[in-house]
Amino acid sequence: MLIKNVSILQSGHLVLGQDIRIKEGKIEQIGPELQKERGDEEIKGKGKLAIPGLVNCHTHLAMSLLRGYADDMELMPWLEEKIWPLEARLTEEDVYWGVKLGCLELIRFGITCYNDMYYFPDVTAQATKEMGLRGFISGVVFDMKPELLSQVEPFIKRWKDDELIRPAVGPHAAYTCSEETLLRAGEIADRHQAMVHMHISETWKEVDGFLLSRGKSPVEYLDSLGLLNSRLTAIHCVWLSEEDCYLLEKRKANVVSCTASNLKLASGIAPLNTLMKAGVNVCLGTDSACSNNNLSLFEDMKVTAIVQKNAYHTPAAFTAEQIWQFATENAYRAFGLNNGMSVGANADLALIDLKKPWFYPQSNIVSHLVYSMAGGVDTTIVNGRVLMQNGIIPGEEEILEKAQQRFIRLTSED
Ligand SMILES: C[C@H]1O[C@@H](n2cnc3c(O)ncnc32)[C@H](O)[C@@H]1O
Ligand SMILES: [Zn+2]
């Protein structure tokens, strides 16, 4: 495949007239005037910017089926009164079409890899693979459904050698898993060197509960169980002490901030300034389309930048370049992804049509990507396979129809 005459970002500046040769799922060559080789599929890149694929570091993708189902509530009533009762009715087919609906949105927003925690992980993995996206997929584990823990290791064994899917371990949170459950989940992850995906310190009530009952924060408690390490994606981390921030860095844990979801649930604002000062690897996630309510990292980048600037009364903080790293390089580091606009990297990239008013004047492109990007990308490529070209995703219409049918069935008993 040869992407012709596209612009790329180099050190934050636009470099025009570049060609990108892709072979066997990798970027083989980048430069001007590359010769077309026999059999090369050519993609016209004139007027477009090629960006490395974005990584959504926290989703419950199948919850795209529940978008708009339960707004305007805080976390625990939202879960206990609305979400968990509805999820009790979920079938594998609901999850399959919900994941496909979510994949459509990820593709349209230039996201080539995502990190998921939900029910029926085999179905999530299969649907993701069919859509062509890279995914770190974990089956949720919590004591409400004790049978889920025993399904983790077989799931890992089934998917551990897949090219696009990386099986992970998903203990829901410290407040929904017993110590025994957390220890066993950690042992399984250690045995398979799998990523661990966990909601941590999302609300003040969660943290206050631990301080009162255990005399330590959730972060300190999880560290006492050996769960803090470089394979952990610690989701939310809104209510952290300074000691928690330095402990997360000491253990090289990754923090995933889900600003829009935190704000919509009125959970608070994560202390990203302290985390960055401590040297923690900070990434971004949208959480589900049921608490955001979309899966656009462009939107979460902008929201994170402006909310954090205001929180610290420092407009100069959280620059567009730093925020862009949250959604790209920091995420690649967290998941050990060989991604980026460089020779030998995975051919996971997106093309953005720059002929849009919000990209003019064509000056500070990273600023435009973070502060003014609107809509979606034009073309999305994962592992060298074109998933969307010129805004067209094959099979989209059927997925939209099926998702609508599944939502109607799922909520018909309400
Ligand atoms: C996977 C389970 O986690 C539930 N969930 C969805 N969003 C959140 C959140 O922000 N905090 C905690 N739990 C969440 C989801 O409904 C599943 O039950
Ligand atoms: Zn979540």
Tab-separated table of C-alpha atoms and ligand atoms in Angstrom:
chain	number	residue	atom	x	y	z
A	1	MET	CA	0.000	0.000	0.000
A	2	LEU	CA	1.263	3.484	-0.814
A	3	ILE	CA	-0.254	6.609	0.719
A	4	LYS	CA	0.690	9.420	-1.692
A	5	ASN	CA	1.400	13.112	-1.060
A	6	VAL	CA	0.188	13.298	2.544
A	7	SER	CA	1.274	15.646	5.327
A	8	ILE	CA	2.800	14.290	8.516
A	9	LEU	CA	3.708	15.798	11.871
A	10	GLN	CA	7.414	16.002	12.674
A	11	SER	CA	8.351	17.652	15.997
A	12	GLY	CA	4.927	19.262	15.975
A	13	HIS	CA	5.403	20.819	12.526
A	14	LEU	CA	3.564	19.962	9.313
A	15	VAL	CA	5.763	18.293	6.682
A	16	LEU	CA	3.997	18.262	3.311
A	17	GLY	CA	4.301	15.985	0.277
A	18	GLN	CA	5.251	12.740	2.030
A	19	ASP	CA	4.547	9.195	0.810
A	20	ILE	CA	4.062	6.302	3.249
A	21	ARG	CA	4.721	2.760	2.076
A	22	ILE	CA	3.031	0.043	4.106
A	23	LYS	CA	3.944	-3.628	3.825
A	24	GLU	CA	2.883	-6.631	5.950
A	25	GLY	CA	1.177	-4.462	8.533
A	26	LYS	CA	4.182	-2.203	9.138
A	27	ILE	CA	5.351	1.207	7.938
A	28	GLU	CA	8.156	0.310	5.538
A	29	GLN	CA	9.176	3.732	4.182
A	30	ILE	CA	8.295	7.418	4.637
A	31	GLY	CA	9.543	10.102	2.245
A	32	PRO	CA	8.800	12.232	-0.814
A	33	GLU	CA	8.262	10.792	-4.299
A	34	LEU	CA	8.333	7.074	-3.381
A	35	GLN	CA	8.046	4.857	-6.445
A	36	LYS	CA	4.840	2.829	-6.807
A	37	GLU	CA	5.685	-0.890	-6.727
A	38	ARG	CA	3.819	-3.674	-8.531
A	39	GLY	CA	0.607	-4.480	-6.690
A	40	ASP	CA	0.731	-1.336	-4.525
A	41	GLU	CA	-2.782	-0.199	-3.517
A	42	GLU	CA	-2.578	3.603	-3.759
A	43	ILE	CA	-4.342	5.944	-1.354
A	44	LYS	CA	-4.531	9.602	-2.299
A	45	GLY	CA	-3.326	11.709	0.617
A	46	LYS	CA	-3.300	15.195	-0.919
A	47	GLY	CA	-4.746	17.737	1.537
A	48	LYS	CA	-4.748	15.178	4.362
A	49	LEU	CA	-2.709	14.746	7.565
A	50	ALA	CA	-1.516	11.272	8.567
A	51	ILE	CA	-1.531	10.790	12.365
A	52	PRO	CA	-0.431	7.736	14.316
A	53	GLY	CA	-3.466	5.813	15.600
A	54	LEU	CA	-4.947	7.067	18.873
A	55	VAL	CA	-5.421	4.673	21.814
A	56	ASN	CA	-8.594	4.794	23.925
A	57	CYS	CA	-7.212	3.479	27.213
A	58	HIS	CA	-10.533	2.827	28.961
A	59	THR	CA	-13.833	1.684	27.556
A	60	HIS	CA	-16.719	-0.661	28.123
A	61	LEU	CA	-17.346	-0.742	24.401
A	62	ALA	CA	-20.590	-2.750	24.367
A	63	MET	CA	-22.180	-0.058	26.553
A	64	SER	CA	-22.517	1.962	23.340
A	65	LEU	CA	-25.857	0.137	23.230
A	66	LEU	CA	-26.827	2.014	26.406
A	67	ARG	CA	-25.934	5.521	25.232
A	68	GLY	CA	-28.464	7.953	26.682
A	69	TYR	CA	-30.140	5.220	28.736
A	70	ALA	CA	-29.158	6.673	32.128
A	71	ASP	CA	-27.920	10.257	32.199
A	72	ASP	CA	-27.746	12.842	34.969
A	73	MET	CA	-26.878	10.548	37.888
A	74	GLU	CA	-23.845	10.042	40.126
A	75	LEU	CA	-21.847	6.834	39.912
A	76	MET	CA	-23.227	4.428	42.490
A	77	PRO	CA	-26.972	5.113	41.993
A	78	TRP	CA	-26.240	5.027	38.231
A	79	LEU	CA	-24.676	1.589	38.559
A	80	GLU	CA	-26.938	0.121	41.247
A	81	GLU	CA	-30.317	1.473	40.142
A	82	LYS	CA	-29.988	1.603	36.359
A	83	ILE	CA	-26.919	-0.063	34.821
A	84	TRP	CA	-26.368	-3.258	36.776
A	85	PRO	CA	-30.077	-4.273	36.660
A	86	LEU	CA	-30.069	-3.782	32.870
A	87	GLU	CA	-26.751	-5.604	32.419
A	88	ALA	CA	-28.308	-8.619	34.153
A	89	ARG	CA	-30.363	-9.013	30.949
A	90	LEU	CA	-27.391	-8.713	28.556
A	91	THR	CA	-26.853	-11.530	26.055
A	92	GLU	CA	-23.799	-12.403	24.008
A	93	GLU	CA	-25.579	-11.055	20.923
A	94	ASP	CA	-26.174	-7.710	22.659
A	95	VAL	CA	-22.456	-7.468	23.449
A	96	TYR	CA	-21.482	-8.509	19.912
A	97	TRP	CA	-23.527	-5.758	18.231
A	98	GLY	CA	-22.735	-3.240	20.986
A	99	VAL	CA	-19.017	-3.789	20.431
A	100	LYS	CA	-19.437	-3.458	16.657
A	101	LEU	CA	-21.336	-0.209	17.173
A	102	GLY	CA	-18.528	1.010	19.417
A	103	CYS	CA	-15.895	-0.056	16.875
A	104	LEU	CA	-17.614	2.070	14.203
A	105	GLU	CA	-17.185	5.080	16.466
A	106	LEU	CA	-13.576	4.279	17.384
A	107	ILE	CA	-12.707	3.961	13.686
A	108	ARG	CA	-14.420	7.277	12.877
A	109	PHE	CA	-12.399	8.999	15.611
A	110	GLY	CA	-9.024	7.695	14.449
A	111	ILE	CA	-8.685	5.227	17.336
A	112	THR	CA	-6.813	2.102	16.258
A	113	CYS	CA	-6.492	0.388	19.660
A	114	TYR	CA	-8.603	0.318	22.799
A	115	ASN	CA	-8.572	-1.094	26.330
A	116	ASP	CA	-11.835	-2.748	27.378
A	117	MET	CA	-13.412	-4.252	30.466
A	118	TYR	CA	-16.795	-5.913	30.132
A	119	TYR	CA	-18.877	-9.099	30.138
A	120	PHE	CA	-18.492	-11.844	27.464
A	121	PRO	CA	-14.861	-11.003	26.565
A	122	ASP	CA	-14.664	-13.714	23.881
A	123	VAL	CA	-17.531	-12.023	22.039
A	124	THR	CA	-15.867	-8.619	22.492
A	125	ALA	CA	-12.598	-10.010	21.140
A	126	GLN	CA	-14.261	-11.718	18.165
A	127	ALA	CA	-16.276	-8.624	17.187
A	128	THR	CA	-13.169	-6.425	17.535
A	129	LYS	CA	-11.131	-8.775	15.355
A	130	GLU	CA	-13.857	-8.796	12.693
A	131	MET	CA	-13.857	-4.977	12.696
A	132	GLY	CA	-10.044	-5.004	12.360
A	133	LEU	CA	-9.147	-3.005	15.486
A	134	ARG	CA	-6.436	-3.744	18.046
A	135	GLY	CA	-7.822	-4.419	21.498
A	136	PHE	CA	-6.673	-5.151	25.041
A	137	ILE	CA	-9.731	-7.075	26.156
A	138	SER	CA	-10.586	-8.110	29.711
A	139	GLY	CA	-13.634	-9.832	31.128
A	140	VAL	CA	-14.858	-7.920	34.153
A	141	VAL	CA	-14.351	-9.651	37.486
A	142	PHE	CA	-16.314	-8.770	40.627
A	143	ASP	CA	-17.873	-10.591	43.545
A	144	MET	CA	-21.434	-9.857	42.357
A	145	LYS	CA	-20.836	-12.573	39.756
A	146	PRO	CA	-18.288	-14.941	41.401
A	147	GLU	CA	-18.204	-17.280	38.385
A	148	LEU	CA	-16.421	-14.634	36.284
A	149	LEU	CA	-13.018	-15.082	37.967
A	150	SER	CA	-12.730	-18.721	36.867
A	151	GLN	CA	-13.282	-17.652	33.237
A	152	VAL	CA	-10.270	-15.311	33.134
A	153	GLU	CA	-7.408	-17.764	32.644
A	154	PRO	CA	-9.176	-19.875	29.954
A	155	PHE	CA	-9.957	-16.611	28.114
A	156	ILE	CA	-6.290	-15.582	28.262
A	157	LYS	CA	-5.186	-19.001	26.952
A	158	ARG	CA	-7.618	-18.787	24.033
A	159	TRP	CA	-6.465	-15.345	22.852
A	160	LYS	CA	-2.847	-14.985	24.001
A	161	ASP	CA	-1.315	-15.563	20.545
A	162	ASP	CA	-3.713	-13.416	18.523
A	163	GLU	CA	-2.225	-10.731	16.259
A	164	LEU	CA	-4.736	-7.992	17.138
A	165	ILE	CA	-6.265	-9.045	20.461
A	166	ARG	CA	-4.304	-8.975	23.717
A	167	PRO	CA	-6.218	-10.666	26.582
A	168	ALA	CA	-6.066	-8.811	29.907
A	169	VAL	CA	-7.411	-9.139	33.466
A	170	GLY	CA	-10.204	-6.849	34.627
A	171	PRO	CA	-10.854	-6.744	38.390
A	172	HIS	CA	-13.621	-4.126	38.427
A	173	ALA	CA	-12.565	-2.134	41.519
A	174	ALA	CA	-11.336	-2.529	45.078
A	175	TYR	CA	-14.836	-1.845	46.378
A	176	THR	CA	-16.470	-4.638	44.360
A	177	CYS	CA	-13.800	-7.338	44.708
A	178	SER	CA	-12.781	-9.134	47.883
A	179	GLU	CA	-9.119	-9.319	48.852
A	180	GLU	CA	-9.107	-12.972	47.771
A	181	THR	CA	-10.550	-12.076	44.364
A	182	LEU	CA	-7.984	-9.306	43.877
A	183	LEU	CA	-5.093	-11.564	44.892
A	184	ARG	CA	-6.209	-14.338	42.511
A	185	ALA	CA	-6.729	-11.865	39.660
A	186	GLY	CA	-3.233	-10.513	40.285
A	187	GLU	CA	-1.751	-14.030	40.310
A	188	ILE	CA	-3.364	-14.856	36.945
A	189	ALA	CA	-2.090	-11.592	35.436
A	190	ASP	CA	1.413	-12.228	36.792
A	191	ARG	CA	1.435	-15.802	35.481
A	192	HIS	CA	0.598	-14.611	31.969
A	193	GLN	CA	2.313	-11.214	32.181
A	194	ALA	CA	-1.067	-9.759	31.213
A	195	MET	CA	-2.214	-6.159	31.597
A	196	VAL	CA	-4.499	-5.403	34.557
A	197	HIS	CA	-7.424	-3.025	34.031
A	198	MET	CA	-9.082	-1.570	37.132
A	199	HIS	CA	-11.206	1.377	38.302
A	200	ILE	CA	-9.321	3.044	41.155
A	201	SER	CA	-10.226	5.965	43.463
A	202	GLU	CA	-12.973	7.223	41.177
A	203	THR	CA	-15.135	8.870	43.846
A	204	TRP	CA	-14.532	10.452	47.236
A	205	LYS	CA	-16.993	7.985	48.797
A	206	GLU	CA	-14.856	5.075	47.554
A	207	VAL	CA	-11.683	6.526	49.023
A	208	ASP	CA	-13.336	7.674	52.265
A	209	GLY	CA	-14.768	4.173	52.699
A	210	PHE	CA	-11.284	2.641	52.482
A	211	LEU	CA	-9.712	5.204	54.775
A	212	LEU	CA	-12.417	4.541	57.390
A	213	SER	CA	-12.521	0.747	57.041
A	214	ARG	CA	-8.873	-0.077	56.319
A	215	GLY	CA	-7.000	3.039	57.410
A	216	LYS	CA	-5.424	3.277	53.970
A	217	SER	CA	-6.314	4.576	50.498
A	218	PRO	CA	-7.384	2.211	47.702
A	219	VAL	CA	-3.972	2.787	46.073
A	220	GLU	CA	-2.127	1.858	49.301
A	221	TYR	CA	-4.417	-1.142	49.790
A	222	LEU	CA	-3.885	-2.405	46.232
A	223	ASP	CA	-0.146	-1.932	46.659
A	224	SER	CA	-0.282	-4.103	49.801
A	225	LEU	CA	-1.754	-6.835	47.570
A	226	GLY	CA	1.035	-6.450	45.004
A	227	LEU	CA	-1.270	-5.107	42.292
A	228	LEU	CA	0.618	-1.901	41.468
A	229	ASN	CA	3.077	-2.469	38.622
A	230	SER	CA	3.844	-1.448	35.034
A	231	ARG	CA	1.131	-3.759	33.673
A	232	LEU	CA	-1.584	-1.908	35.604
A	233	THR	CA	-3.847	0.611	33.902
A	234	ALA	CA	-5.282	2.483	36.894
A	235	ILE	CA	-8.515	4.007	35.624
A	236	HIS	CA	-9.809	7.382	36.904
A	237	CYS	CA	-7.500	8.033	39.903
A	238	VAL	CA	-9.559	11.121	40.717
A	239	TRP	CA	-9.170	11.141	44.510
A	240	LEU	CA	-5.462	10.526	45.136
A	241	SER	CA	-3.246	11.800	47.914
A	242	GLU	CA	0.203	13.094	46.997
A	243	GLU	CA	1.573	9.881	48.541
A	244	ASP	CA	-0.683	7.850	46.232
A	245	CYS	CA	0.725	9.715	43.203
A	246	TYR	CA	4.329	9.013	44.171
A	247	LEU	CA	3.526	5.376	44.995
A	248	LEU	CA	1.930	4.902	41.546
A	249	GLU	CA	5.085	6.301	39.956
A	250	LYS	CA	7.352	4.169	42.141
A	251	ARG	CA	5.510	1.073	40.894
A	252	LYS	CA	5.497	2.383	37.282
A	253	ALA	CA	1.718	2.007	37.118
A	254	ASN	CA	-0.134	3.748	34.262
A	255	VAL	CA	-2.933	6.189	35.077
A	256	VAL	CA	-5.853	6.598	32.657
A	257	SER	CA	-7.815	9.810	33.046
A	258	CYS	CA	-11.430	9.822	31.812
A	259	THR	CA	-12.209	13.506	32.212
A	260	ALA	CA	-15.551	13.743	30.422
A	261	SER	CA	-16.952	10.697	32.247
A	262	ASN	CA	-15.670	11.944	35.622
A	263	LEU	CA	-17.298	15.338	35.036
A	264	LYS	CA	-20.604	13.920	33.733
A	265	LEU	CA	-20.909	11.687	36.840
A	266	ALA	CA	-19.750	14.617	39.017
A	267	SER	CA	-16.988	12.384	40.407
A	268	GLY	CA	-14.325	15.113	40.445
A	269	ILE	CA	-11.148	16.145	38.596
A	270	ALA	CA	-8.056	13.929	38.666
A	271	PRO	CA	-4.854	15.502	40.081
A	272	LEU	CA	-3.006	15.226	36.769
A	273	ASN	CA	-0.577	18.007	37.675
A	274	THR	CA	0.626	16.106	40.750
A	275	LEU	CA	0.719	12.848	38.798
A	276	MET	CA	2.817	14.442	36.052
A	277	LYS	CA	5.093	16.109	38.639
A	278	ALA	CA	5.588	12.661	40.185
A	279	GLY	CA	6.498	11.296	36.740
A	280	VAL	CA	3.477	9.009	36.302
A	281	ASN	CA	2.650	7.855	32.750
A	282	VAL	CA	-0.736	9.524	32.114
A	283	CYS	CA	-3.038	8.328	29.313
A	284	LEU	CA	-6.624	9.097	28.282
A	285	GLY	CA	-9.804	7.051	28.062
A	286	THR	CA	-13.407	7.959	27.294
A	287	ASP	CA	-14.988	5.343	29.587
A	288	SER	CA	-18.276	4.061	28.137
A	289	ALA	CA	-20.618	5.858	25.746
A	290	CYS	CA	-23.117	5.600	28.585
A	291	SER	CA	-21.196	7.950	30.893
A	292	ASN	CA	-19.471	10.277	28.412
A	293	ASN	CA	-21.512	9.889	25.979
A	294	ASN	CA	-19.250	9.455	22.957
A	295	LEU	CA	-15.904	7.736	22.286
A	296	SER	CA	-14.027	10.689	20.814
A	297	LEU	CA	-10.539	11.132	22.225
A	298	PHE	CA	-10.394	14.447	20.364
A	299	GLU	CA	-13.182	15.656	22.638
A	300	ASP	CA	-11.611	14.167	25.767
A	301	MET	CA	-8.250	15.728	24.872
A	302	LYS	CA	-9.800	19.200	24.679
A	303	VAL	CA	-11.905	18.717	27.814
A	304	THR	CA	-8.873	17.435	29.746
A	305	ALA	CA	-6.726	20.376	28.653
A	306	ILE	CA	-9.198	23.120	29.528
A	307	VAL	CA	-10.493	21.529	32.740
A	308	GLN	CA	-7.000	20.894	34.098
A	309	LYS	CA	-5.785	24.406	33.156
A	310	ASN	CA	-8.678	25.836	35.116
A	311	ALA	CA	-8.266	23.407	38.029
A	312	TYR	CA	-4.677	24.565	38.473
A	313	HIS	CA	-5.392	28.189	37.515
A	314	THR	CA	-2.521	27.848	34.993
A	315	PRO	CA	-3.438	28.310	31.298
A	316	ALA	CA	0.181	27.561	30.405
A	317	ALA	CA	-0.127	24.064	31.881
A	318	PHE	CA	-1.357	21.047	29.925
A	319	THR	CA	-0.192	22.254	26.540
A	320	ALA	CA	-1.636	20.773	23.348
A	321	GLU	CA	1.644	18.900	22.830
A	322	GLN	CA	1.429	17.298	26.297
A	323	ILE	CA	-2.210	16.337	25.827
A	324	TRP	CA	-1.465	14.875	22.379
A	325	GLN	CA	1.170	12.657	24.032
A	326	PHE	CA	-1.453	11.369	26.498
A	327	ALA	CA	-3.446	9.912	23.573
A	328	THR	CA	-0.450	8.625	21.615
A	329	GLU	CA	3.080	8.084	22.988
A	330	ASN	CA	2.057	7.611	26.633
A	331	ALA	CA	-0.544	5.031	25.609
A	332	TYR	CA	1.934	3.249	23.328
A	333	ARG	CA	4.297	3.063	26.321
A	334	ALA	CA	1.594	1.751	28.663
A	335	PHE	CA	0.640	-1.086	26.323
A	336	GLY	CA	4.040	-1.772	24.773
A	337	LEU	CA	2.722	-0.838	21.317
A	338	ASN	CA	5.220	-0.345	18.485
A	339	ASN	CA	3.147	2.549	17.140
A	340	GLY	CA	4.113	5.934	15.714
A	341	MET	CA	4.847	7.640	12.392
A	342	SER	CA	8.174	5.918	11.865
A	343	VAL	CA	9.707	3.131	9.772
A	344	GLY	CA	9.113	-0.281	11.330
A	345	ALA	CA	6.131	0.870	13.393
A	346	ASN	CA	2.720	-0.790	13.194
A	347	ALA	CA	0.732	0.534	10.246
A	348	ASP	CA	-1.926	1.856	12.632
A	349	LEU	CA	-2.756	5.348	11.407
A	350	ALA	CA	-5.508	7.729	10.396
A	351	LEU	CA	-5.838	10.384	7.708
A	352	ILE	CA	-7.544	13.661	8.591
A	353	ASP	CA	-8.957	15.919	5.876
A	354	LEU	CA	-7.300	19.292	6.533
A	355	LYS	CA	-9.585	21.100	4.077
A	356	LYS	CA	-11.862	22.063	6.958
A	357	PRO	CA	-12.311	25.568	8.393
A	358	TRP	CA	-11.277	24.409	11.880
A	359	PHE	CA	-7.817	23.553	10.499
A	360	TYR	CA	-7.287	27.059	9.087
A	361	PRO	CA	-5.088	28.960	9.149
A	362	GLN	CA	-2.832	25.944	8.649
A	363	SER	CA	-0.416	26.938	11.353
A	364	ASN	CA	-0.114	25.148	14.692
A	365	ILE	CA	-1.528	21.763	13.739
A	366	VAL	CA	-1.158	20.145	17.170
A	367	SER	CA	-3.113	23.063	18.638
A	368	HIS	CA	-5.822	22.507	16.019
A	369	LEU	CA	-5.904	18.742	16.734
A	370	VAL	CA	-6.402	19.296	20.467
A	371	TYR	CA	-8.373	22.549	20.664
A	372	SER	CA	-10.393	22.811	17.447
A	373	MET	CA	-10.753	19.392	15.807
A	374	ALA	CA	-14.376	18.695	14.957
A	375	GLY	CA	-16.011	15.633	13.465
A	376	GLY	CA	-14.037	12.513	12.679
A	377	VAL	CA	-11.157	11.350	10.544
A	378	ASP	CA	-11.321	10.481	6.843
A	379	THR	CA	-9.456	7.147	6.686
A	380	THR	CA	-8.404	4.635	9.352
A	381	ILE	CA	-5.835	1.885	8.854
A	382	VAL	CA	-4.936	-0.815	11.389
A	383	ASN	CA	-2.167	-3.369	10.890
A	384	GLY	CA	-2.043	-2.232	7.262
A	385	ARG	CA	-5.759	-2.969	6.647
A	386	VAL	CA	-8.007	-0.094	5.543
A	387	LEU	CA	-11.025	-0.045	7.900
A	388	MET	CA	-12.489	3.211	6.620
A	389	GLN	CA	-11.617	5.178	3.471
A	390	ASN	CA	-13.035	8.577	2.536
A	391	GLY	CA	-15.467	8.268	5.437
A	392	ILE	CA	-16.941	4.957	4.311
A	393	ILE	CA	-16.953	1.856	6.564
A	394	PRO	CA	-18.195	-1.319	4.838
A	395	GLY	CA	-21.137	-2.906	6.704
A	396	GLU	CA	-21.901	0.165	8.824
A	397	GLU	CA	-25.610	0.235	7.963
A	398	GLU	CA	-26.229	-3.320	9.184
A	399	ILE	CA	-24.400	-2.656	12.460
A	400	LEU	CA	-26.486	0.447	13.148
A	401	GLU	CA	-29.714	-1.463	12.472
A	402	LYS	CA	-28.731	-4.457	14.603
A	403	ALA	CA	-27.625	-2.219	17.475
A	404	GLN	CA	-30.987	-0.444	17.423
A	405	GLN	CA	-32.813	-3.782	17.509
A	406	ARG	CA	-30.679	-5.030	20.416
A	407	PHE	CA	-31.317	-1.819	22.392
A	408	ILE	CA	-35.093	-2.139	21.873
A	409	ARG	CA	-35.018	-5.775	23.004
A	410	LEU	CA	-32.791	-4.992	25.986
A	411	THR	CA	-34.944	-2.149	27.282
A	412	SER	CA	-38.354	-3.547	26.304
A	413	GLU	CA	-38.794	-5.045	29.794
A	414	ASP	CA	-38.235	-1.634	31.467
B	1	LIG	C1	-17.544	-3.483	33.566
B	1	LIG	C2	-18.503	-3.026	34.619
B	1	LIG	O1	-18.110	-1.699	35.008
B	1	LIG	C3	-19.293	-0.874	34.969
B	1	LIG	N1	-18.885	0.520	34.783
B	1	LIG	C4	-19.080	1.301	33.691
B	1	LIG	N2	-18.553	2.525	33.902
B	1	LIG	C5	-18.041	2.504	35.172
B	1	LIG	C6	-17.376	3.463	35.975
B	1	LIG	O2	-17.102	4.689	35.543
B	1	LIG	N3	-16.996	3.126	37.229
B	1	LIG	C7	-17.265	1.875	37.691
B	1	LIG	N4	-17.897	0.909	36.989
B	1	LIG	C8	-18.269	1.241	35.740
B	1	LIG	C9	-20.106	-1.453	33.850
B	1	LIG	O3	-21.423	-1.012	33.894
B	1	LIG	C10	-19.927	-2.936	34.111
B	1	LIG	O4	-20.830	-3.375	35.098
B	2	ZN	ZN	-15.207	2.457	33.482
